[in-house]
Tab-separated table of C-alpha atoms in Angstrom:
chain	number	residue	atom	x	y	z
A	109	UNK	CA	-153.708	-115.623	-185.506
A	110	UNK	CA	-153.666	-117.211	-189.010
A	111	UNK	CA	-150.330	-114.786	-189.750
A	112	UNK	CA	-148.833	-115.384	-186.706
A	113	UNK	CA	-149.255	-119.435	-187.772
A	114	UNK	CA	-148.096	-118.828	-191.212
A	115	UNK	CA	-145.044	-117.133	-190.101
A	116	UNK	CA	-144.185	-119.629	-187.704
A	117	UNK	CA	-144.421	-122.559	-190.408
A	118	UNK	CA	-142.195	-120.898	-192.837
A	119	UNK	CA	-139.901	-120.563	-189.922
A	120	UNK	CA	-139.888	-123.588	-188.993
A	121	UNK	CA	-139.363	-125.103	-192.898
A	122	UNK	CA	-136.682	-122.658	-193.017
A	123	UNK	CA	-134.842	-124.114	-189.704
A	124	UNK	CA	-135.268	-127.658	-191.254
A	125	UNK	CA	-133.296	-126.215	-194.693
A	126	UNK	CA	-130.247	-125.291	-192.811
A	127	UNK	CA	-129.788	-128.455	-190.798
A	128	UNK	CA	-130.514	-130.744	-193.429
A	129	UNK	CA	-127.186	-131.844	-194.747
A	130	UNK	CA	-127.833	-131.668	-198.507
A	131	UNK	CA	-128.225	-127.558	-199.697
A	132	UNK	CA	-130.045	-127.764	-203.002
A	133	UNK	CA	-127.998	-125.636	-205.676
A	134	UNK	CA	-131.373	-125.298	-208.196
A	135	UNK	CA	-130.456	-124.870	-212.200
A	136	UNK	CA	-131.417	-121.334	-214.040
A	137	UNK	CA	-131.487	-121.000	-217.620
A	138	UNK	CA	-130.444	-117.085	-216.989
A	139	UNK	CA	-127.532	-115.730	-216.690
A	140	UNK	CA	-127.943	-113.332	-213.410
A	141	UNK	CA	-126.526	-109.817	-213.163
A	142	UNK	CA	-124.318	-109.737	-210.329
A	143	UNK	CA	-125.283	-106.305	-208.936
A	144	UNK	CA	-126.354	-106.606	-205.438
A	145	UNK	CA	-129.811	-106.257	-206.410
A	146	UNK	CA	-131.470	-109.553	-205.481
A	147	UNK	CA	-134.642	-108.633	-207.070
A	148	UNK	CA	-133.824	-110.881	-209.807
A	149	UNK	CA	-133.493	-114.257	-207.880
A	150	UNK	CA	-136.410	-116.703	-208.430
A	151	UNK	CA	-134.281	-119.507	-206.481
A	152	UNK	CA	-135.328	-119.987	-202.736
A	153	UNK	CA	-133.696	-118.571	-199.677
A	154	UNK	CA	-132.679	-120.828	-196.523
A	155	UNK	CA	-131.636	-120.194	-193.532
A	156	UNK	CA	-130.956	-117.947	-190.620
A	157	UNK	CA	-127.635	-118.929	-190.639
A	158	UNK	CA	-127.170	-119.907	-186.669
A	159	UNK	CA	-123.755	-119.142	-184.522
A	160	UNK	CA	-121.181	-121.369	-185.598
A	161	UNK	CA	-120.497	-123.461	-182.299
A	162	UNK	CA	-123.478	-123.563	-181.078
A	163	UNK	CA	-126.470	-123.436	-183.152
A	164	UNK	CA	-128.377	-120.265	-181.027
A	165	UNK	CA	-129.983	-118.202	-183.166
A	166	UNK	CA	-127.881	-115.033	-184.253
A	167	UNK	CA	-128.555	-111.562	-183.691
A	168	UNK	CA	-129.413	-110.770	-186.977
A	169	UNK	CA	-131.029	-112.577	-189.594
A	170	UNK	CA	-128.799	-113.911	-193.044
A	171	UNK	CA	-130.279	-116.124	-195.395
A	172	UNK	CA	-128.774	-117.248	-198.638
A	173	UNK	CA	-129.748	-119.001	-202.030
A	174	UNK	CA	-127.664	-120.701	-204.232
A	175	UNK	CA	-128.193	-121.680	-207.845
A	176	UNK	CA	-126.215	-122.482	-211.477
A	177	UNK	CA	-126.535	-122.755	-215.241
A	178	UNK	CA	-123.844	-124.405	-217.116
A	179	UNK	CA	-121.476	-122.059	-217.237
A	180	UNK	CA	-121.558	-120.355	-213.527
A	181	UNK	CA	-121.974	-120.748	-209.246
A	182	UNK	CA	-124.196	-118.238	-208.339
A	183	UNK	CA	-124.582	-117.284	-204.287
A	184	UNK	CA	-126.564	-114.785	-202.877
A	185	UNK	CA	-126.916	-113.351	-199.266
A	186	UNK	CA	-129.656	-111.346	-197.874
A	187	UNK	CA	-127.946	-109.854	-194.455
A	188	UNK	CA	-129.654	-108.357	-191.573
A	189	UNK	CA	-127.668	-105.259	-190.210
A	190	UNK	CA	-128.451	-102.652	-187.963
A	191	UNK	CA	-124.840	-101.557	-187.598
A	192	UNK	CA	-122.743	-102.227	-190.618
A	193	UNK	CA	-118.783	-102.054	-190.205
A	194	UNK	CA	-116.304	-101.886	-192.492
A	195	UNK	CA	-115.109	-99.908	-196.125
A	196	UNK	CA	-114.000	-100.051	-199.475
A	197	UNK	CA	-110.502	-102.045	-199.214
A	198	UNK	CA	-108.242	-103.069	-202.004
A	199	UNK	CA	-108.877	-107.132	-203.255
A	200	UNK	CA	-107.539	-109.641	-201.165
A	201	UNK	CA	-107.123	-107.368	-197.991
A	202	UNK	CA	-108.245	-109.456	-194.782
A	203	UNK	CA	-111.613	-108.050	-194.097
A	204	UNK	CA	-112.665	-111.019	-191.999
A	205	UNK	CA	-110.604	-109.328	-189.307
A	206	UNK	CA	-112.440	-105.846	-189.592
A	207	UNK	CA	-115.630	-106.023	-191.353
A	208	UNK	CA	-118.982	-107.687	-191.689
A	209	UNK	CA	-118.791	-109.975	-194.164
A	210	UNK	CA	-120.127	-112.904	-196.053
A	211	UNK	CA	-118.115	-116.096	-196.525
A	212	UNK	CA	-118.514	-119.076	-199.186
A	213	UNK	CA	-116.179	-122.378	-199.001
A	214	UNK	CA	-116.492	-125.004	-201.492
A	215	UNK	CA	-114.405	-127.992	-201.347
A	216	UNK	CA	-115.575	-130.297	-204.721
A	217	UNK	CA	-113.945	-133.198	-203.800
A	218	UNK	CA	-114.467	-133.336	-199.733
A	219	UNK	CA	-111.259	-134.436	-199.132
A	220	UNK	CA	-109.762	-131.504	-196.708
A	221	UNK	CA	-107.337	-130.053	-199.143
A	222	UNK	CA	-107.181	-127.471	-202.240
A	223	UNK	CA	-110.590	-125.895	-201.541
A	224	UNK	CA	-111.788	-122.242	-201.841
A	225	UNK	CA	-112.868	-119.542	-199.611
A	226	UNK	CA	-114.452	-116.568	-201.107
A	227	UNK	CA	-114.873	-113.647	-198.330
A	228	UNK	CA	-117.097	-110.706	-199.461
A	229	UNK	CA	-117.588	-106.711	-197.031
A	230	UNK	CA	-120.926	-104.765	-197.440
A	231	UNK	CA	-118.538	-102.316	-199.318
A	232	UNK	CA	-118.132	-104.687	-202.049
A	233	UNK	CA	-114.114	-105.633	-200.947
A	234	UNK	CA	-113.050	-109.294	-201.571
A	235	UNK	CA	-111.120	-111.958	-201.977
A	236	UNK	CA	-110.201	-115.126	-202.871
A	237	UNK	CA	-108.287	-117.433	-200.938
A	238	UNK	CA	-107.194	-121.469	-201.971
A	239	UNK	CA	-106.565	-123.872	-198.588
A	240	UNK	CA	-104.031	-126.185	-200.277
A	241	UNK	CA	-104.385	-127.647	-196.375
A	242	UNK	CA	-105.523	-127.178	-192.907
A	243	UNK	CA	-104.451	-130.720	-191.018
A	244	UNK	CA	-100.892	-131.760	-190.038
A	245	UNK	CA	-102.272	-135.103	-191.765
A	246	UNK	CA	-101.629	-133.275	-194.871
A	247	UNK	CA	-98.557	-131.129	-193.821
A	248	UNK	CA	-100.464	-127.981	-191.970
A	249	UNK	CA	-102.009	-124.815	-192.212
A	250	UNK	CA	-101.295	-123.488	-195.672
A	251	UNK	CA	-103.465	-120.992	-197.368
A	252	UNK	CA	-102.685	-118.854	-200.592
A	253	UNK	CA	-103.954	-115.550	-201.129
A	254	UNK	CA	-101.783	-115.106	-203.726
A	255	UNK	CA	-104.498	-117.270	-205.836
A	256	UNK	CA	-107.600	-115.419	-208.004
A	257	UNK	CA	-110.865	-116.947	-209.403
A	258	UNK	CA	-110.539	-115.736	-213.009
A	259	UNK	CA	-114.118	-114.465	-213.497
A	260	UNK	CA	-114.960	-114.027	-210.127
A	261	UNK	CA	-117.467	-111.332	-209.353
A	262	UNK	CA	-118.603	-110.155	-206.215
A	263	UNK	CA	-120.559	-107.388	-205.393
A	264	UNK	CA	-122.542	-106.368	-202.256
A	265	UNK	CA	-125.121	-103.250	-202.016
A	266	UNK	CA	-126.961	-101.692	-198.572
A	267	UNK	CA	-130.416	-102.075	-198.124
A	268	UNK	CA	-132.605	-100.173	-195.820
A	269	UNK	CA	-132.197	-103.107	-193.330
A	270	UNK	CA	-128.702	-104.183	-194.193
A	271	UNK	CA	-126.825	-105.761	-197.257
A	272	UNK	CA	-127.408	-107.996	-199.666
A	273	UNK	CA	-124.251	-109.618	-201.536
A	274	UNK	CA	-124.172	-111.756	-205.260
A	275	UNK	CA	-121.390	-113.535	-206.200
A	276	UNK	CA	-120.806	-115.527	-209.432
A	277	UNK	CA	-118.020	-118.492	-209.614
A	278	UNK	CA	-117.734	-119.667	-213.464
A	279	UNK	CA	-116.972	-123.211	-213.573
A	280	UNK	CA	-114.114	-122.718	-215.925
A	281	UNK	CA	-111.544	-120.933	-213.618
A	282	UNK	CA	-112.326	-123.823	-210.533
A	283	UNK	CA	-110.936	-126.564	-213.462
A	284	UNK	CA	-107.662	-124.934	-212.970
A	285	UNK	CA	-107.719	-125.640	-209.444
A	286	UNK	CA	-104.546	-127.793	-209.058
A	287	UNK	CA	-105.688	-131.311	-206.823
A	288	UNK	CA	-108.996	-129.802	-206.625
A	289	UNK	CA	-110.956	-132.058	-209.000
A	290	UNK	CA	-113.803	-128.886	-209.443
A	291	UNK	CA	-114.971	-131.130	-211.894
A	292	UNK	CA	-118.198	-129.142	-214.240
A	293	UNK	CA	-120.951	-129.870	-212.033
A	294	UNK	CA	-123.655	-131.700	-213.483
A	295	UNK	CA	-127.607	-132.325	-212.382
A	296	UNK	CA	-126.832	-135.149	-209.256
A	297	UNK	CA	-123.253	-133.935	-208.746
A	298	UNK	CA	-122.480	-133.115	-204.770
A	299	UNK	CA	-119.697	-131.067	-203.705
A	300	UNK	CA	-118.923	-130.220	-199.699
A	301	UNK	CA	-119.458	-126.419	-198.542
A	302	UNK	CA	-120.685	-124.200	-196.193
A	303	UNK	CA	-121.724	-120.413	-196.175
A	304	UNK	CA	-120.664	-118.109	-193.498
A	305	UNK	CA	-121.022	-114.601	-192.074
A	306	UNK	CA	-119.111	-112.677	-189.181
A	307	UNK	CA	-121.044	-109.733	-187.701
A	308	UNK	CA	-118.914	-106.829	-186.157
A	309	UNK	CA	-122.047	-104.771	-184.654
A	310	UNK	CA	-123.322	-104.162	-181.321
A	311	UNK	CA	-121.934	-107.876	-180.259
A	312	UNK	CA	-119.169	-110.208	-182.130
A	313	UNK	CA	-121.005	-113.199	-183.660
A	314	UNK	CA	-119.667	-115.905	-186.230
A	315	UNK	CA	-122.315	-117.389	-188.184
A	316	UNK	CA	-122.404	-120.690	-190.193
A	317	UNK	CA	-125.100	-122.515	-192.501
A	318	UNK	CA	-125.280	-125.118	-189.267
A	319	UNK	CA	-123.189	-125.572	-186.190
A	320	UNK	CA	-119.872	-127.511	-185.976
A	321	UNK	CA	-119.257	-130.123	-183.262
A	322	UNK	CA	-115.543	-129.624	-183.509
A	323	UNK	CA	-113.725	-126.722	-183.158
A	324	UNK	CA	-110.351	-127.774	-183.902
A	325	UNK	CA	-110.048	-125.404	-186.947
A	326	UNK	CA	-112.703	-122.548	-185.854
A	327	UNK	CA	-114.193	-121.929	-189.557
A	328	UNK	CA	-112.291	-124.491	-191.547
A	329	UNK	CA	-114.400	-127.603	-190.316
A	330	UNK	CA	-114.433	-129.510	-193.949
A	331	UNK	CA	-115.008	-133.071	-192.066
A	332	UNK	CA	-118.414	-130.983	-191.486
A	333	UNK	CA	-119.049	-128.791	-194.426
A	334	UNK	CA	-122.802	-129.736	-196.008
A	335	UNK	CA	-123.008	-131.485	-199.401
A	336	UNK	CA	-124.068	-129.331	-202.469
A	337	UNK	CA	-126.396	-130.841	-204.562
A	338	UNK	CA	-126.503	-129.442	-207.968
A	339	UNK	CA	-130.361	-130.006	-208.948
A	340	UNK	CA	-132.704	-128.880	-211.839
């Protein structure tokens, strides 16, 4: 009975993480290996991440951490999946239409325009896409993913129950983000964001950090995206 009340509590603490709308990003003095392995991560883990319109709890679990030093965005997922889909693809290829996947956006400024999305398979594919703008307010849909993080590493490795997936984002290569004012974070700086993951098993489900009220733009809610809150 004591387990069963123990479990429940981190449950619930865990629910309260993932609607809150500040994410803590918590400072490392280490520079992580970006392996897959997640072994190495000392940083918490919130979450499940809930489907995307609705809030209902998903399928299967995904919980991620985030964290920094001074020179790097780290992300990590821990995925739940019974039935992964998907292979190795060449960068940039459009997984999110074929595979399970994991999904960061980061817009530093929160103003709609010239943010990133970082897509990532359980076979290790990626890419890297910049959305110059998604509103007619700002002249329509217009993505590039003709665009590359210099730096950027992604890697994702399967686990007996799943995959797990570590990226790293050095702060460098967002400064050359034209409009996108990815100023070098700094302890108290907030940027807007969200983390994402589409499941391809037994049933379809799209999966976001917390539910959108509006879905206008499916995904690409940025009026909604949490604030990131880079903290020691």
């Amino acid at each position: 009975m004591k387990v069963i009340s123990i479990v429940s509590v981190l449950y619930f603490m865990c629910s309260i993480a993932v609607f809150s709308q500040n994410i803590t990003i918590h400072k490392i003095e280490n520079k992580l290996t970006v392996d897959g392995d997640l072994s190495d991560w000392k940083t918490p883990f919130i979450g499940p991440l809930v489907i995307h319109n609705s809030g209902q709890k998903a399928t299967q679990n995904t919980m991620i951490s985030l964290s920094w030093n001074d020179d790097n965005l780290y992300i990590a997922y821990n995925s739940v999946d019974s039935k992964i889909i998907g292979s190795s693809q060449k960068k940039d290829s459009p997984v999110f239409n074929t595979d399970d996947l994991v999904e960061i956006f980061i817009d530093a400024d929160g103003d709609g325009q010239n943010y990133i999305e970082i897509g990532v398979n359980a076979f290790s594919t990626h890419y890297d896409m910049l959305l110059k703008c998604i509103s007619p307010d700002c002249g329509g849909w217009k993505t590039s993913m003709n665009f590359n993080i210099e730096g950027l590493e992604a890697v994702s490795k399967i686990t007996t129950e799943g995959f797990s997936t570590e990226i790293k984002i050095p702060f460098s290569s967002l400064q050359k983000i034209q409009n996108g004012n990815f100023l070098k974070p700094k302890i108290g700086t907030k940027w807007k964001g969200s983390a994402f993951r589409i499941d391809y098993g037994n049933t379809t489900e799209y999966l976001a950090l917390q539910p959108y009220k509006s879905m206008k733009f499916g995904f690409h809610q940025p009026v909604e995206f949490a604030v990131f809150e880079f903290m020691e």
